[in-house]
Amino acid sequence: MKIAIAGFGALGARVGVMLQQAGHEVTGIDGWAAHIAAISTDGLTVHQDDGVTKKYYIPVMTAKEIDGKFDLIILLTKTPQLDTMLTDIKHIITKNTKLLVLSNGLGNIEVMEKHVNRDQILAGVTLWTSELINPGEIRVTGTGSIKLQAIGEANAKPIVSALNKASLNVTLSQNVIEAIWHKAGINSVLNPLTVLLDANIAEFGMAGNGMDLSLNILDEIKQIGELEGINVDVNAIMKDLALLIRPEHAGNHYPSMYQDIKAGKHTEIDFLNGYFAKLGSEHGVPMPFNALITRLIHAKEDIERTK
Ligand code: NAD
């Protein structure tokens, strides 16, 4: 299958390598000049968790440079960047192109619907992870999985088969929106609270009222889910959080929002707690925890950007 990865950053590069190794024709699209230069000159350097480092040669170019027709475009920008990316790659989207968004957070499907027909859209959630440590260099740990679903009438099965040829552990979901909300619930706890408490996931897990705070955030999300017709299983999210804080899972990991803040970048907060708080005000339901957390993260973004 001819596949473009739009947003060839930490996760896009990992997924791109796996797809290329499985025999797919993969092209990366990215706007970061130093990253493109490093990959084009020396290949993509991948540090595996078994201590082995490998090089992969995958064509990566800017949206302006890319040309041709693709069966599948996997969108892996940060959520606030999705709209611009879709505008920039408009010329390579044909009516037969399927677009799969795997970025975290809420609102991605609405953004995609502004650009393409609903029957071209697939949405998913992924538990694969990756860290971009330098231009052209990523570190990957563990394995992952993907749950996806066609949003309109698209046949998702050929996409699932193509991705599973690359051992991406993909399953077809019957309710991907619920899965997206579930993951957004996890991220709305771990991402902002590790930033605000300056802690990794395990340290957050040991914090005296960390779990109470998690429940405050999640109870608000559940309330707004009920109004939107989406079931948010707070107990299931708390169970996942209890697993993630263990060092053998993600305990020693700093979530991406923590890394974005340290790098002076914009975070995905408006598509996590901020999105829930916005839905709350639309429904006239107060969401004090999610609203305050959103404002605190924006303040932190401002502080870190001036350093
Ligand atoms: P990243 O910032 O490393 O990668 C995004 C890439 O997109 C960057 O290289 C950036 O240059 C590029 N980009 C953005 N807008 C562009 C544009 N208009 N034109 C060209 N290039 C553009 O982010 P990431 O960590 O790979 O995460 C991507 C998404 O996946 C996020 O939503 C994140 O929350 C989610 N996610 C990440 C992980 C992880 O472990 N990294 C795990 C699960 C989900």
Coordinates of C-alpha atoms and ligand atoms in Angstrom, one line a residue:
M1 CA 0.0 0.0 0.0
K2 CA 1.2 3.5 -0.7
I3 CA 1.2 5.3 2.6
A4 CA 2.1 8.9 3.6
I5 CA 2.7 9.7 7.3
A6 CA 1.7 13.4 7.8
G7 CA 3.6 14.4 10.9
F8 CA 6.8 12.4 10.8
G9 CA 7.7 13.2 14.4
A10 CA 8.2 10.8 17.3
L11 CA 5.3 8.5 16.7
G12 CA 4.9 9.0 13.0
A13 CA 8.5 7.9 12.5
R14 CA 8.0 4.8 14.6
V15 CA 4.9 3.8 12.7
G16 CA 6.6 4.7 9.4
V17 CA 9.5 2.4 10.1
M18 CA 7.2 -0.5 10.9
L19 CA 5.1 0.0 7.8
Q20 CA 8.2 0.3 5.5
Q21 CA 9.7 -2.9 7.0
A22 CA 6.5 -4.7 6.2
G23 CA 6.9 -3.8 2.5
H24 CA 4.6 -0.8 2.2
E25 CA 5.8 2.2 0.2
V26 CA 6.1 4.9 2.9
T27 CA 6.8 8.6 2.6
G28 CA 7.0 11.0 5.6
I29 CA 5.7 14.6 5.5
D30 CA 7.1 17.0 8.0
G31 CA 7.9 20.7 8.2
W32 CA 10.9 20.5 10.5
A33 CA 13.9 21.3 8.3
A34 CA 16.7 19.9 10.6
H35 CA 14.7 16.7 11.1
I36 CA 14.2 16.2 7.3
A37 CA 17.9 17.0 6.7
A38 CA 19.1 14.5 9.3
I39 CA 16.9 11.7 7.9
S40 CA 17.7 12.5 4.3
T41 CA 21.5 12.6 5.0
D42 CA 22.0 9.9 7.6
G43 CA 18.8 8.0 7.8
L44 CA 16.4 7.8 10.7
T45 CA 18.2 6.6 13.8
V46 CA 16.1 4.4 16.0
H47 CA 17.2 3.4 19.5
Q48 CA 15.4 0.2 20.6
D49 CA 14.8 -0.8 24.2
D50 CA 17.0 -3.9 23.7
G51 CA 20.0 -1.5 23.4
V52 CA 20.3 -2.0 19.6
T53 CA 20.4 1.1 17.4
K54 CA 19.3 0.9 13.8
K55 CA 19.2 3.2 10.8
Y56 CA 16.2 3.3 8.4
Y57 CA 16.1 5.1 5.1
I58 CA 12.6 6.6 4.5
P59 CA 11.9 9.5 2.1
V60 CA 10.7 12.5 4.2
M61 CA 9.8 15.9 2.7
T62 CA 7.7 19.0 3.3
A63 CA 4.1 19.2 2.3
K64 CA 5.1 21.6 -0.5
E65 CA 7.5 19.1 -2.0
I66 CA 5.3 15.9 -1.8
D67 CA 3.5 14.8 -4.9
G68 CA 1.6 11.8 -6.0
K69 CA -1.4 9.7 -5.0
F70 CA -1.7 7.8 -1.7
D71 CA -4.0 5.0 -0.6
L72 CA -3.7 6.0 3.0
I73 CA -2.5 9.1 4.8
I74 CA -1.8 8.6 8.6
L75 CA -2.2 11.9 10.4
L76 CA 0.2 12.1 13.4
T77 CA 0.7 15.8 14.0
K78 CA 0.0 17.2 17.4
T79 CA -3.7 17.9 17.6
P80 CA -3.5 21.7 17.3
Q81 CA -1.4 21.2 14.1
L82 CA -3.9 18.9 12.3
D83 CA -5.9 21.7 10.6
T84 CA -2.9 23.3 9.0
M85 CA -1.4 20.0 8.0
L86 CA -4.7 19.0 6.2
T87 CA -4.6 22.4 4.4
D88 CA -1.0 21.9 3.4
I89 CA -1.4 18.4 1.9
K90 CA -4.7 19.1 0.1
H91 CA -3.1 18.5 -3.3
I92 CA -2.3 14.8 -2.5
I93 CA -5.7 13.9 -1.2
T94 CA -7.9 12.3 -3.9
K95 CA -11.4 10.9 -3.5
N96 CA -9.9 7.5 -3.1
T97 CA -7.5 8.4 -0.3
K98 CA -8.3 7.2 3.2
L99 CA -7.1 9.3 6.1
L100 CA -6.5 7.8 9.5
V101 CA -6.0 10.2 12.4
L102 CA -4.2 8.8 15.4
S103 CA -3.4 12.0 17.2
N104 CA -4.6 12.2 20.8
G105 CA -7.3 14.4 22.1
L106 CA -10.8 15.4 21.0
G107 CA -12.0 17.3 18.0
N108 CA -9.9 15.7 15.4
I109 CA -12.8 14.2 13.5
E110 CA -14.6 17.6 13.3
V111 CA -11.4 19.1 11.9
M112 CA -11.0 16.4 9.3
E113 CA -14.7 16.8 8.2
K114 CA -13.8 20.4 7.2
H115 CA -11.3 19.0 4.7
V116 CA -12.5 15.6 3.4
N117 CA -15.6 13.6 2.8
R118 CA -16.8 11.7 5.9
D119 CA -16.4 8.4 4.0
Q120 CA -12.7 8.9 3.7
I121 CA -12.1 9.3 7.5
L122 CA -10.9 6.7 9.9
A123 CA -10.1 7.6 13.5
G124 CA -8.2 5.6 16.0
V125 CA -6.4 5.5 19.4
T126 CA -3.0 4.1 19.8
L127 CA -1.0 2.8 22.7
W128 CA 2.3 2.8 20.7
T129 CA 4.8 5.3 22.1
S130 CA 8.0 7.0 20.9
E131 CA 10.3 9.8 21.9
L132 CA 12.0 12.2 19.6
I133 CA 15.4 12.9 21.2
N134 CA 17.1 14.8 18.4
P135 CA 16.4 15.7 14.8
G136 CA 16.3 12.4 12.9
E137 CA 16.6 10.3 16.1
I138 CA 13.9 8.5 18.1
R139 CA 13.8 6.2 21.1
V140 CA 11.2 3.4 21.1
T141 CA 10.1 1.2 24.0
G142 CA 7.7 -1.6 24.4
T143 CA 4.9 -2.6 22.1
G144 CA 1.5 -1.1 21.5
S145 CA -1.8 -1.4 19.7
I146 CA -4.3 0.6 17.7
K147 CA -8.1 0.6 17.8
L148 CA -9.7 2.2 14.8
Q149 CA -13.1 2.7 13.1
A150 CA -14.3 4.2 9.9
I151 CA -16.3 7.3 10.7
G152 CA -18.5 7.2 7.6
E153 CA -19.1 4.3 5.1
A154 CA -15.5 3.5 4.4
N155 CA -14.4 -0.2 4.5
A156 CA -11.8 -0.2 7.2
K157 CA -10.9 -3.9 6.8
P158 CA -8.2 -3.4 4.1
I159 CA -6.6 -0.7 6.2
V160 CA -6.6 -2.9 9.3
S161 CA -5.0 -5.8 7.3
A162 CA -2.3 -3.4 5.8
L163 CA -1.4 -2.1 9.3
N164 CA -1.4 -5.6 10.8
K165 CA 1.0 -6.8 8.1
A166 CA 3.4 -4.4 10.0
S167 CA 2.5 -6.0 13.4
L168 CA 0.8 -2.8 14.6
N169 CA -1.7 -4.9 16.5
V170 CA -4.8 -3.2 15.1
T171 CA -8.3 -4.1 15.9
L172 CA -11.6 -2.7 14.5
S173 CA -13.5 -0.8 17.1
Q174 CA -17.3 -0.7 17.3
N175 CA -17.1 2.5 19.3
V176 CA -14.0 4.4 18.7
I177 CA -15.4 7.7 20.0
E178 CA -15.8 6.0 23.5
A179 CA -12.2 4.7 23.2
I180 CA -11.0 8.3 22.2
W181 CA -12.8 9.7 25.3
H182 CA -11.3 7.0 27.5
K183 CA -7.8 7.8 26.3
A184 CA -8.5 11.6 26.6
G185 CA -9.6 10.9 30.2
I186 CA -6.3 9.2 30.9
N187 CA -4.3 12.0 29.2
S188 CA -6.4 14.8 30.9
V189 CA -5.1 13.4 34.2
L190 CA -1.5 12.4 33.5
N191 CA -0.5 15.1 31.1
P192 CA -1.4 18.3 33.0
L193 CA -0.8 16.9 36.5
T194 CA 2.7 15.7 35.8
V195 CA 3.5 19.2 34.4
L196 CA 1.9 21.1 37.3
L197 CA 3.5 18.8 39.9
D198 CA 6.8 18.6 38.0
A199 CA 6.7 14.8 38.4
N200 CA 7.0 11.7 36.2
I201 CA 4.1 9.3 36.1
A202 CA 5.3 7.2 39.0
E203 CA 6.0 10.2 41.2
F204 CA 2.5 11.5 40.4
G205 CA 1.1 8.1 41.4
M206 CA 2.8 8.4 44.9
A207 CA 1.5 11.9 45.5
G208 CA -0.8 12.1 48.5
N209 CA -4.0 13.2 46.8
G210 CA -3.1 12.3 43.2
M211 CA -5.8 9.8 42.9
D212 CA -8.4 12.1 44.4
L213 CA -7.5 14.8 41.9
S214 CA -7.8 12.3 39.1
L215 CA -11.3 11.5 40.2
N216 CA -12.2 15.2 40.4
I217 CA -11.2 15.6 36.7
L218 CA -12.8 12.3 35.6
D219 CA -16.1 12.8 37.4
E220 CA -16.5 16.1 35.4
I221 CA -15.6 14.3 32.2
K222 CA -18.2 11.6 32.9
Q223 CA -20.9 14.2 33.6
I224 CA -20.2 15.9 30.2
G225 CA -20.0 12.5 28.5
E226 CA -23.5 11.7 29.7
L227 CA -24.8 14.9 28.1
E228 CA -23.0 14.1 24.8
G229 CA -24.3 10.5 24.8
I230 CA -20.8 9.0 25.5
N231 CA -20.2 6.5 28.3
V232 CA -17.1 7.4 30.3
D233 CA -16.2 4.5 32.5
V234 CA -14.3 6.2 35.4
N235 CA -13.5 2.9 37.1
A236 CA -11.9 1.5 33.9
I237 CA -9.8 4.7 33.5
M238 CA -8.7 4.6 37.2
K239 CA -7.7 0.9 36.6
D240 CA -5.6 2.0 33.6
L241 CA -4.0 4.8 35.6
A242 CA -3.2 2.4 38.5
L243 CA -1.3 0.2 35.9
L244 CA 0.4 3.1 34.1
I245 CA 1.9 4.6 37.3
R246 CA 3.9 1.3 37.9
P247 CA 7.5 1.7 36.9
E248 CA 7.3 -1.5 34.7
H249 CA 4.6 0.2 32.6
A250 CA 4.9 4.0 32.1
G251 CA 5.9 5.0 35.6
N252 CA 9.4 6.4 34.6
H253 CA 8.0 8.2 31.6
Y254 CA 7.3 11.9 31.4
P255 CA 4.1 12.4 29.3
S256 CA 4.3 14.4 26.0
M257 CA 2.8 17.5 27.6
Y258 CA 5.6 17.6 30.0
Q259 CA 8.1 17.3 27.2
D260 CA 6.3 20.0 25.1
I261 CA 6.3 22.4 28.1
K262 CA 10.1 21.9 28.6
A263 CA 10.7 22.4 24.9
G264 CA 8.7 25.7 25.0
K265 CA 6.0 24.3 22.7
H266 CA 2.3 24.7 22.7
T267 CA 0.6 21.7 24.4
E268 CA -2.5 19.7 23.5
I269 CA -4.4 21.0 26.6
D270 CA -7.2 22.7 24.6
F271 CA -8.0 19.3 23.1
L272 CA -8.0 17.5 26.4
N273 CA -9.2 19.3 29.7
G274 CA -9.8 22.5 27.7
Y275 CA -12.1 20.6 25.3
F276 CA -14.1 19.2 28.1
A277 CA -14.3 22.6 29.8
K278 CA -15.6 24.1 26.6
L279 CA -18.3 21.4 26.2
G280 CA -19.2 22.1 29.9
S281 CA -19.8 25.8 29.2
E282 CA -21.8 25.0 26.1
H283 CA -24.0 22.7 28.2
G284 CA -24.1 25.2 31.1
V285 CA -22.4 22.7 33.3
P286 CA -19.5 24.0 35.5
M287 CA -16.3 22.1 35.1
P288 CA -14.1 23.8 37.7
F289 CA -11.2 21.3 37.8
N290 CA -10.8 21.0 34.0
A291 CA -11.2 24.7 33.4
L292 CA -8.7 25.7 36.1
I293 CA -6.2 23.0 34.9
T294 CA -6.5 24.4 31.3
R295 CA -5.7 27.9 32.5
L296 CA -2.8 26.8 34.6
I297 CA -1.2 24.9 31.7
H298 CA -1.6 27.9 29.4
A299 CA 0.1 30.0 32.1
K300 CA 2.9 27.4 32.3
E301 CA 3.3 27.5 28.5
D302 CA 3.8 31.3 28.7
I303 CA 6.3 31.0 31.5
E304 CA 8.4 28.3 29.8
R305 CA 8.3 30.1 26.5
T306 CA 10.0 33.2 28.0
K307 CA 12.8 31.2 29.6
Ligands
NAD1 P1 5.7 15.2 17.4 O1 5.6 16.6 17.8 O2 7.0 14.5 17.7 O3 5.4 15.0 15.9 C1 4.6 15.8 15.1 C2 5.3 16.2 13.9 O4 4.4 16.8 13.0 C3 6.5 17.1 14.1 O5 7.7 16.5 13.6 C4 6.1 18.4 13.3 O6 7.3 19.0 12.7 C5 5.2 17.8 12.3 N1 4.2 18.8 11.8 C6 3.2 19.4 12.5 N2 2.5 20.3 11.8 C7 3.0 20.2 10.5 C8 2.7 20.8 9.3 N3 1.7 21.7 9.1 N4 3.5 20.6 8.2 C9 4.6 19.7 8.3 N5 4.9 19.1 9.5 C10 4.1 19.3 10.6 O7 4.5 14.5 18.1 P2 4.3 13.0 18.5 O8 4.9 12.7 19.9 O9 4.7 12.1 17.4 O10 2.7 12.9 18.7 C11 1.8 13.0 17.6 C12 0.4 12.7 18.1 O11 0.4 11.4 18.6 C13 0.0 13.6 19.3 O12 -1.4 13.8 19.2 C14 0.3 12.8 20.5 O13 -0.4 13.1 21.6 C15 -0.1 11.4 19.9 N6 0.6 10.3 20.6 C16 2.0 10.3 20.8 C17 2.6 9.3 21.5 C18 4.1 9.3 21.7 O14 4.6 8.4 22.4 N7 4.9 10.1 21.0 C19 1.8 8.2 21.9 C20 0.5 8.2 21.7 C21 -0.1 9.2 21.0

